[in-house]
Coordinates of C-alpha atoms and ligand atoms in Angstrom, one line a residue:
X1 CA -14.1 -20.9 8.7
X2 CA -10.3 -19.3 7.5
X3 CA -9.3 -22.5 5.2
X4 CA -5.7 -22.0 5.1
X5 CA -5.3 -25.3 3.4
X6 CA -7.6 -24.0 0.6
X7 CA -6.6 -20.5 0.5
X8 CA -2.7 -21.9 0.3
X9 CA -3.8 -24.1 -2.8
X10 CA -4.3 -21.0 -4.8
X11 CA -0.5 -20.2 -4.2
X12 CA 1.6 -22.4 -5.6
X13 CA 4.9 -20.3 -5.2
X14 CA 4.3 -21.2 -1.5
X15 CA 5.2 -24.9 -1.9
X16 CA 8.8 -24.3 -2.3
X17 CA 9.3 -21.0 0.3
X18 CA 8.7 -19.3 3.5
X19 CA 7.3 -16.2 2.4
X20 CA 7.2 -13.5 4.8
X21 CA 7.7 -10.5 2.7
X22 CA 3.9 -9.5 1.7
X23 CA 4.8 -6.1 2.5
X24 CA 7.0 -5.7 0.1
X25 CA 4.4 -7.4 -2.5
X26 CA 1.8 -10.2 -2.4
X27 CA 2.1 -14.0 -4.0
X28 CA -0.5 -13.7 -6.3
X29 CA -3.3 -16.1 -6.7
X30 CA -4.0 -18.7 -9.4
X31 CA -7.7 -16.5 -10.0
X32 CA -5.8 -13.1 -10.9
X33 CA -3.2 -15.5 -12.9
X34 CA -6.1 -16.8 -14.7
X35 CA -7.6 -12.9 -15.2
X36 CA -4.4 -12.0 -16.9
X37 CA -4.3 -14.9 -19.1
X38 CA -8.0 -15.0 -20.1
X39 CA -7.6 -11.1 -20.9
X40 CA -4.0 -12.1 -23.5
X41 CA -5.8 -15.1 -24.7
X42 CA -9.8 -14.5 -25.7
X43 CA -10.2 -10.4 -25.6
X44 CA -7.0 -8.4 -26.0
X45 CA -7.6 -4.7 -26.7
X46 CA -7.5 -1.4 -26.1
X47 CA -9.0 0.3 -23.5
X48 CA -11.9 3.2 -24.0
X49 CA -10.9 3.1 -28.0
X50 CA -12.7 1.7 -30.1
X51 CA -16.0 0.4 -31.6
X52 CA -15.4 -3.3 -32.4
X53 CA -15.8 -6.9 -30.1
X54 CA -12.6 -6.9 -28.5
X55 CA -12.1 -3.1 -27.3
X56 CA -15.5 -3.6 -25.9
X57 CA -14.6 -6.4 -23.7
X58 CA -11.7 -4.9 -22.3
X59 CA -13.3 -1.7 -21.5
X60 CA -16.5 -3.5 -19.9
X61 CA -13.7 -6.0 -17.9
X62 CA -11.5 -2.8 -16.8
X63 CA -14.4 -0.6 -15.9
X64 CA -16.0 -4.1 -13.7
X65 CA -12.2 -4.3 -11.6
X66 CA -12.7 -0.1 -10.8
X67 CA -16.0 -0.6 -9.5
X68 CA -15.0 -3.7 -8.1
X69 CA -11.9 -1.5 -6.4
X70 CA -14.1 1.8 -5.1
X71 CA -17.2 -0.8 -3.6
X72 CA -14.3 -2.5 -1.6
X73 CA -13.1 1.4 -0.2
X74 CA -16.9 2.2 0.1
X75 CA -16.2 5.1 -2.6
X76 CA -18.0 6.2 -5.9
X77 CA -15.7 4.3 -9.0
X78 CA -15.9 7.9 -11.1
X79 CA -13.8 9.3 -8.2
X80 CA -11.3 6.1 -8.3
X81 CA -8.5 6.5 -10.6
X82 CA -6.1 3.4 -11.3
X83 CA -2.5 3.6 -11.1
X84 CA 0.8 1.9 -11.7
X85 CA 1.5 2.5 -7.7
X86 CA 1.3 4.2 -4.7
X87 CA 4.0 5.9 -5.6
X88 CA 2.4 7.1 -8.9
X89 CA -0.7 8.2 -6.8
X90 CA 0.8 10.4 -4.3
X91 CA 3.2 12.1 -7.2
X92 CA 0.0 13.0 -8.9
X93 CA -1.0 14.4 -5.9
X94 CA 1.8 16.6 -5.2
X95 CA 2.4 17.1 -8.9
X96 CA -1.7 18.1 -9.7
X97 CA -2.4 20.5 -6.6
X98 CA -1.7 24.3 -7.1
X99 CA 0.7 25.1 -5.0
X100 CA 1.4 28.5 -3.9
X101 CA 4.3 30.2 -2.1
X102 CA 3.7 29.7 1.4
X103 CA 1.6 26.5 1.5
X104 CA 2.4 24.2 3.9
X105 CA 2.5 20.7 4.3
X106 CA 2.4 18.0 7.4
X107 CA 3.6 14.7 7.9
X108 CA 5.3 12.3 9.7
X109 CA 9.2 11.0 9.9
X110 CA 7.3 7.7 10.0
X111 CA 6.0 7.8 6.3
X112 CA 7.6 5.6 3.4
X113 CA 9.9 7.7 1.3
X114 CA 7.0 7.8 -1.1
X115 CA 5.2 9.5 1.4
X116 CA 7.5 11.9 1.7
X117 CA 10.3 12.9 -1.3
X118 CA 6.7 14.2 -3.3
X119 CA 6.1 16.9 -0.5
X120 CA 10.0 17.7 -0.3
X121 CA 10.6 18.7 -4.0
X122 CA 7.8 21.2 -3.2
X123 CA 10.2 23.0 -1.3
X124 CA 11.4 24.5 -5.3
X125 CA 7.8 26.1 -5.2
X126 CA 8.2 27.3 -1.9
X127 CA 6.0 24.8 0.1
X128 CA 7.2 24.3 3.6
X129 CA 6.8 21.2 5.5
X130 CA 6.7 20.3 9.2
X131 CA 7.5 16.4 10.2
X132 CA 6.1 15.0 13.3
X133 CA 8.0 12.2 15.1
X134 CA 6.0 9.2 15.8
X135 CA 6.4 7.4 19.9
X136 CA 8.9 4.7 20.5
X137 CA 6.3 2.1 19.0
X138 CA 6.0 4.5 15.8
X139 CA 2.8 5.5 16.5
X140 CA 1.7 9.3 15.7
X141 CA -0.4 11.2 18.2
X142 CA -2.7 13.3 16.0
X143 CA -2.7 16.0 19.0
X144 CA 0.8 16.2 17.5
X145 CA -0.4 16.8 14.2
X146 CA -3.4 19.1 14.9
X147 CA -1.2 21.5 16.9
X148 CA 1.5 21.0 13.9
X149 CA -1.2 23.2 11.1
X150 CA -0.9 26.4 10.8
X151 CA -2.8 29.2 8.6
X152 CA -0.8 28.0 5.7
X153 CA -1.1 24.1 5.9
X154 CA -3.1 22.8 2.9
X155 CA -2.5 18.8 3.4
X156 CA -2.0 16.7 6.0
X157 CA 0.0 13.2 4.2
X158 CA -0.3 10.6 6.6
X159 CA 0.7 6.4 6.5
X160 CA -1.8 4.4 7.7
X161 CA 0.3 1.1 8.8
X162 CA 3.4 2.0 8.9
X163 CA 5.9 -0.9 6.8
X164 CA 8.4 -0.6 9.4
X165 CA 6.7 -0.9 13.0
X166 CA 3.0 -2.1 11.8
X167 CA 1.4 0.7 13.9
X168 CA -1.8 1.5 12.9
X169 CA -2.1 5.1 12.9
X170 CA -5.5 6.4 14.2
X171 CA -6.7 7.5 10.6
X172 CA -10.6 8.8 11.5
X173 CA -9.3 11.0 14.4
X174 CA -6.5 12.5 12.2
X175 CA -8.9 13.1 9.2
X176 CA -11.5 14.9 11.7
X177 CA -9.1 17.2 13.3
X178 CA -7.4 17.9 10.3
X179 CA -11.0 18.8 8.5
X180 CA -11.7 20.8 11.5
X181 CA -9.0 23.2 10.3
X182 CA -10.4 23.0 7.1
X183 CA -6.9 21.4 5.8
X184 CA -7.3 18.2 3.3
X185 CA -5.7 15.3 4.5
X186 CA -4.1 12.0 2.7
X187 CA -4.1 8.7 3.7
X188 CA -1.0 6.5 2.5
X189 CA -2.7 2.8 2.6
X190 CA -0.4 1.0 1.3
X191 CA -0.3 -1.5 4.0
X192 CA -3.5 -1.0 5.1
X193 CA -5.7 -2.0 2.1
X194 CA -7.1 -5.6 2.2
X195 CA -5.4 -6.3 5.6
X196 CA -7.9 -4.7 7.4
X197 CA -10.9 -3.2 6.6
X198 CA -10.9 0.3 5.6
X199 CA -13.9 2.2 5.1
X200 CA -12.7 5.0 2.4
X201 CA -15.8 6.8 2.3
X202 CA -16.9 7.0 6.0
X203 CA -13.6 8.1 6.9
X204 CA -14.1 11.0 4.1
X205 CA -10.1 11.4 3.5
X206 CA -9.7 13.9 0.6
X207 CA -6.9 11.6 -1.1
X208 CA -6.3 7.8 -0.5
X209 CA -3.6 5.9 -2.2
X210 CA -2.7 2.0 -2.1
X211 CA -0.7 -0.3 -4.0
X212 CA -2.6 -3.0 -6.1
X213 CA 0.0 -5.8 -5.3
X214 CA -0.1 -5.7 -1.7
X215 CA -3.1 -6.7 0.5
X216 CA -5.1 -6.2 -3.1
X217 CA -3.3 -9.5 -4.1
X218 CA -3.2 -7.7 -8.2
X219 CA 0.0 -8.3 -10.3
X220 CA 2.1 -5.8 -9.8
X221 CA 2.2 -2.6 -11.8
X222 CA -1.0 -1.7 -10.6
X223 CA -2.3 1.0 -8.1
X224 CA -5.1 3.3 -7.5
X225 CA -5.9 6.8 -6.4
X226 CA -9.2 7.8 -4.7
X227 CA -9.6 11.3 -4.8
X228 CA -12.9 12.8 -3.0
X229 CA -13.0 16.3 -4.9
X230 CA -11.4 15.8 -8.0
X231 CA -11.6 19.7 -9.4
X232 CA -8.7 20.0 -6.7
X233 CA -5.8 18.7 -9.6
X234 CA -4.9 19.0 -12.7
X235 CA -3.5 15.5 -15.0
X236 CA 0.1 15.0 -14.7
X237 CA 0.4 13.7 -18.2
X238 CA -1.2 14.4 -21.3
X239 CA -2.2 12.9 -24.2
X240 CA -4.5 10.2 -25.4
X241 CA -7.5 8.6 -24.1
X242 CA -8.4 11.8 -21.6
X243 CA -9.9 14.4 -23.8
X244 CA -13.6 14.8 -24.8
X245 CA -12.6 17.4 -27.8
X246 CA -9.4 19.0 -29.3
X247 CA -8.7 21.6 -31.7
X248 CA -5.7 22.8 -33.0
X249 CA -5.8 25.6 -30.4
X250 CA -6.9 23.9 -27.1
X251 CA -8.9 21.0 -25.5
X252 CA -11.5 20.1 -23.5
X253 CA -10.7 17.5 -20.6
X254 CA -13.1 14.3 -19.7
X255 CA -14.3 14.1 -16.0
X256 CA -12.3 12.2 -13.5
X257 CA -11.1 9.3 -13.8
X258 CA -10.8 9.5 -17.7
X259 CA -8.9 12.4 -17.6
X260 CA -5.9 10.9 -14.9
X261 CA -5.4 7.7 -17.6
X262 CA -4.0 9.1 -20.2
X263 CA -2.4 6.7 -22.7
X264 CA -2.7 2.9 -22.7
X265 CA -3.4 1.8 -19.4
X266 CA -2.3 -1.6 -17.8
X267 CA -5.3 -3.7 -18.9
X268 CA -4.2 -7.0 -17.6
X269 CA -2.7 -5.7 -14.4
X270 CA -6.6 -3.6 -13.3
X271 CA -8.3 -6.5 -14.6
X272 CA -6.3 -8.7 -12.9
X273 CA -6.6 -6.5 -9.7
X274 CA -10.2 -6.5 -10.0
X275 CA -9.9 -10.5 -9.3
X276 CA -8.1 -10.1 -6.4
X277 CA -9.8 -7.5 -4.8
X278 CA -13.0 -10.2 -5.2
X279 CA -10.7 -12.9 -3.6
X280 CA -9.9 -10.5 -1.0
X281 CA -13.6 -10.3 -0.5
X282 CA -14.3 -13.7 -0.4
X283 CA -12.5 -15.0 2.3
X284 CA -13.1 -11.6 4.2
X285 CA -10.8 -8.7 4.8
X286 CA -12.0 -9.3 8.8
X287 CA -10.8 -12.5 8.5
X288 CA -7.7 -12.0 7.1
X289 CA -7.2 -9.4 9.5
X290 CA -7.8 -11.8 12.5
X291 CA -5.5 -14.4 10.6
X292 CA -2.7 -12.2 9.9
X293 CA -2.7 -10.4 13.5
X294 CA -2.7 -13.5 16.2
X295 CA 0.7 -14.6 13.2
X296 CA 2.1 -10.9 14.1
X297 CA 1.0 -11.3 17.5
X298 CA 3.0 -14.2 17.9
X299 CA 5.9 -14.0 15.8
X300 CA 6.5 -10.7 18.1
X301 CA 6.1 -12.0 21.5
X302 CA 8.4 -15.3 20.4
X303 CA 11.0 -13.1 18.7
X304 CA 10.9 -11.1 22.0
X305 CA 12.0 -14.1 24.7
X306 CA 15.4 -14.7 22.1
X307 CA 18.9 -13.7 23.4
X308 CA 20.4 -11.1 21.4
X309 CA 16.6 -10.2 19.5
X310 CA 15.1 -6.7 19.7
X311 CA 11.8 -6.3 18.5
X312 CA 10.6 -3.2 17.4
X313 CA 7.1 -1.6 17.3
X314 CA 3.4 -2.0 19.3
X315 CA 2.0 -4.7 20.7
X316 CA -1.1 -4.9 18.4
X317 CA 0.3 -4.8 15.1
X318 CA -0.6 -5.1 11.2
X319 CA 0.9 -7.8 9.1
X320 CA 5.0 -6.5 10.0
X321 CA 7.4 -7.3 12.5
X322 CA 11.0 -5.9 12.5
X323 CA 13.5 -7.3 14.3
X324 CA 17.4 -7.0 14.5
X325 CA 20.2 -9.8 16.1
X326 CA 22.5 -7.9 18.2
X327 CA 25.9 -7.6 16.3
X328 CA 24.5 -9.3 12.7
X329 CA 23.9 -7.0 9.6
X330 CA 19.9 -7.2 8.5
X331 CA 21.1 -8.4 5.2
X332 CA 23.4 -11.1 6.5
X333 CA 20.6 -12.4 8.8
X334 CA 18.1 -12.0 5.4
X335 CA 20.8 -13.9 3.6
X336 CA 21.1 -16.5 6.3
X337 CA 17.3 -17.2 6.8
X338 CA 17.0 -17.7 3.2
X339 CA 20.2 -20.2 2.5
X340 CA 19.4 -22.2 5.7
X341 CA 15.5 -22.1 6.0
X342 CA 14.0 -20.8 2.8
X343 CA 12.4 -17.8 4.9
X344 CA 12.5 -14.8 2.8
X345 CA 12.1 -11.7 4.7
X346 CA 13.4 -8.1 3.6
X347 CA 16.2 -6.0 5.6
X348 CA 17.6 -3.1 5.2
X349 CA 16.0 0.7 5.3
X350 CA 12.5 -0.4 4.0
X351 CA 12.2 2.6 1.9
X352 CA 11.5 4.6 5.3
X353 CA 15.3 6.1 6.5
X354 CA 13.9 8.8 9.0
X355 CA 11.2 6.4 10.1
X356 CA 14.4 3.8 11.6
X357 CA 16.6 7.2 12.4
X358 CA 13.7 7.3 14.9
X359 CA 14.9 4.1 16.9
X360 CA 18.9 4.8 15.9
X361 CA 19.0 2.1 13.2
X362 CA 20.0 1.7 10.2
X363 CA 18.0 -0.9 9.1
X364 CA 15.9 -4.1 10.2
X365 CA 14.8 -7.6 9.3
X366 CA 11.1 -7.3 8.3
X367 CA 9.2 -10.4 8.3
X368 CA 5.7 -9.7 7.1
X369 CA 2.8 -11.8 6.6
X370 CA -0.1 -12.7 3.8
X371 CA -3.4 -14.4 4.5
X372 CA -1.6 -17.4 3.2
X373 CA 0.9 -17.9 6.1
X374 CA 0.7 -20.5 8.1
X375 CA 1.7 -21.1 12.2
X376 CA 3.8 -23.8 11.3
X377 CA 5.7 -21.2 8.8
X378 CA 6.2 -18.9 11.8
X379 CA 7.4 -21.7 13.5
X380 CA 10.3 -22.7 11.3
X381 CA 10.7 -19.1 11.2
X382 CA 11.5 -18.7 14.8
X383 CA 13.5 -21.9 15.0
X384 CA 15.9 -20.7 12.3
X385 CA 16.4 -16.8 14.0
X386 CA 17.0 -18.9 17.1
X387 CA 19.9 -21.1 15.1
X388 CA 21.7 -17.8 14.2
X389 CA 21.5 -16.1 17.3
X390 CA 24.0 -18.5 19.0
X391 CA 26.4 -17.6 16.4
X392 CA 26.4 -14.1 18.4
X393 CA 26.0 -15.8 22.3
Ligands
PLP401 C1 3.6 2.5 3.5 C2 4.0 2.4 2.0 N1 3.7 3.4 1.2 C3 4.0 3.4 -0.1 C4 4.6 2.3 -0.6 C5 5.0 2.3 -2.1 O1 4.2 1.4 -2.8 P1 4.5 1.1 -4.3 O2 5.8 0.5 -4.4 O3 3.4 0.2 -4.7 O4 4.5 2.4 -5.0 C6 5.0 1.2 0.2 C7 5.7 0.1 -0.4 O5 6.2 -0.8 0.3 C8 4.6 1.3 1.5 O6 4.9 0.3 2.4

């Protein structure tokens, strides 16, 4: 049975708000809290360096949250590299590959900037890129994207949930087609990861890259990068912790992961990630799923039967509904939620400009929901956008 009672004990933040802005990044729970402290407290050290007690610890405890991370995606941990971001995971993408003059990139004007400024500023090299609009509801149709490659396309980047419509893009039919042309393809997951299962390996993506304090429920500062042939890029950075030997002439390179994390990595923030992913697992990504749809579900259709609302995005939706008040800023309406009902939601552009150029906005409120959120939440929710639509009627 979904315990919302027991799962919102874990939370404490979420005695004294309405928190509907998990897309933007997850409450985090009193276990990962406890991760992070028990890593400053009884084993501080330094990751991959060194012989004695407490370097050991920390290595064993970061190396447990990888595997912990891959087993969750269904992927092999050697092929899992952990990040500060998504946004740190996709730049190493565009930053590792060998681009020529010529390549070719596709994607969609539904991506998160982050999905999309790394591809751009390949343009300096010479890399093209074609953009395919998503439908009114902001999904893609991947006949759009298969007739969209041509001889030169070497990736296609795609989102799978999209933090503006929660459209859930068809990921396994894109991958396929896209593999058929023998082009590698991306998944941006973002908003995808712990919301609803997603089954890395049988998909067979060639990059996948989520945030660790999103569905993950990890502090924030964390990410991760799953990369299915890693001989395809080169390290971004250089430096320490990556190489197996160095002279003063050259230097040979570790295997993947080792040789993506160079420096001193964020110890607390994996280990603490590697908590959250179990957490995530306890309860049940299905279940969460189930939970956080039928919220979606209804926060929609309720939104929808309020004067002056429009709703935007597909019916069956993932953890985000935008909304705007006819004649009200998204900020104000933010601003107003928060001052009058303790709702905090996000408005604005949500990192994702072209995405609302394709509806003619300028921005949105986004309310967006955890496993934590409760009916009666969504409730107060809908009272209070009620309340300042009749400041518009
Ligand atoms: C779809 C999507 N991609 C990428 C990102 C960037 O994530 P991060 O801020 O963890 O880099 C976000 C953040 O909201 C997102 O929603």
């Amino acid at each position: 049975m979904y315990d919302i009672l027991e799962i919102r004990k874990d939370f404490p933040v979420l005695d004294d708000v309405i928190y509907l802005d998990s897309a933007a990044t997850t409450q985090t729970p009193v276990q990962v809290v406890s991760a992070v402290n028990n890593y400053f407290y009884k084993y501080a050290g330094n990751y991959g360096r060194g012989a004695h007690r407490l370097a050991r610890e920390t290595t064993n405890h970061y190396e447990d949250s990888r595997e912990n991370v891959a087993r969750f995606m269904n992927v092999d941990p050697s092929k899992t590299i952990m990040t500060k971001n998504a946004t740190e995971s996709i730049n190493m993408v565009a930053l590792g590959i060998n681009w020529n003059l010529g390549d070719h990139i596709v994607t969609t004007s539904l991506e998160h900037h982050t999905d999309l400024l790394p591809w751009m500023r390949l343009k300096e090299k010479g890399v093209d890129m074609t953009v395919v609009p998503p439908d009114e509801n902001g999904i893609i149709n991947p006949d759009e994207i298969a007739s969209s490659i041509t001889d030169g396309t070497r990736l296609v980047a795609v989102t799978h949930v999209s933090n503006v419509f929660g459209s859930v893009q068809d990921i396994g039919e894109i991958t396929r087609i896209t593999h058929k042309a023998g082009v590698m393809v991306l998944i941006d997951g973002a908003q995808s990861l712990g919301h609803i299962p997603v089954d890395v390996g049988s998909i067979g993506c060639d990059f996948f890259a989520a945030s660790g304090h999103k569905g993950l429920l990890g502090p924030q500062g964390t990410g991760l990068l799953y990369v299915r042939e890693p001989e395809i890029m080169e390290p971004s950075y250089f430096g320490g912790g990556m190489v197996h030997s160095v002279t003063t002439t050259g230097f040979e390179l570790e295997p993947c992961p080792t040789k993506f994390e160079s420096g001193t990595p964020n110890m607390p923030g994996v280990i603490g990630l590697g908590r959250g992913v179990e957490y995530v697992q306890n309860v049940g990504v299905a279940n969460i799923e189930k939970h956080e749809k039928s919220l979606v579900k209804n926060t929609a259709s309720r939104l929808a039967e309020i004067p002056y609302v429009e709703v935007y995005g597909p019916d069956d939706r993932c953890g985000v509904v935008s909304f705007n008040i006819t004649g009200l800023n998204s900020h104000d309406v933010a601003m107003i939620l928060d001052e009058t009902s303790s709702v905090c939601v996000r408005s604005g552009y949500h990192c994702a400009m072209p995405a609302l150029q394709s509806i003619g906005v300028e921005g949105t409120v986004r309310a967006s929901v955890g496993l934590y959120n409760t009916q009666e939440e969504i409730d107060t929710f809908i009272d209070a956008v009620s309340q300042i639509t009749s400041l518009v009627g």
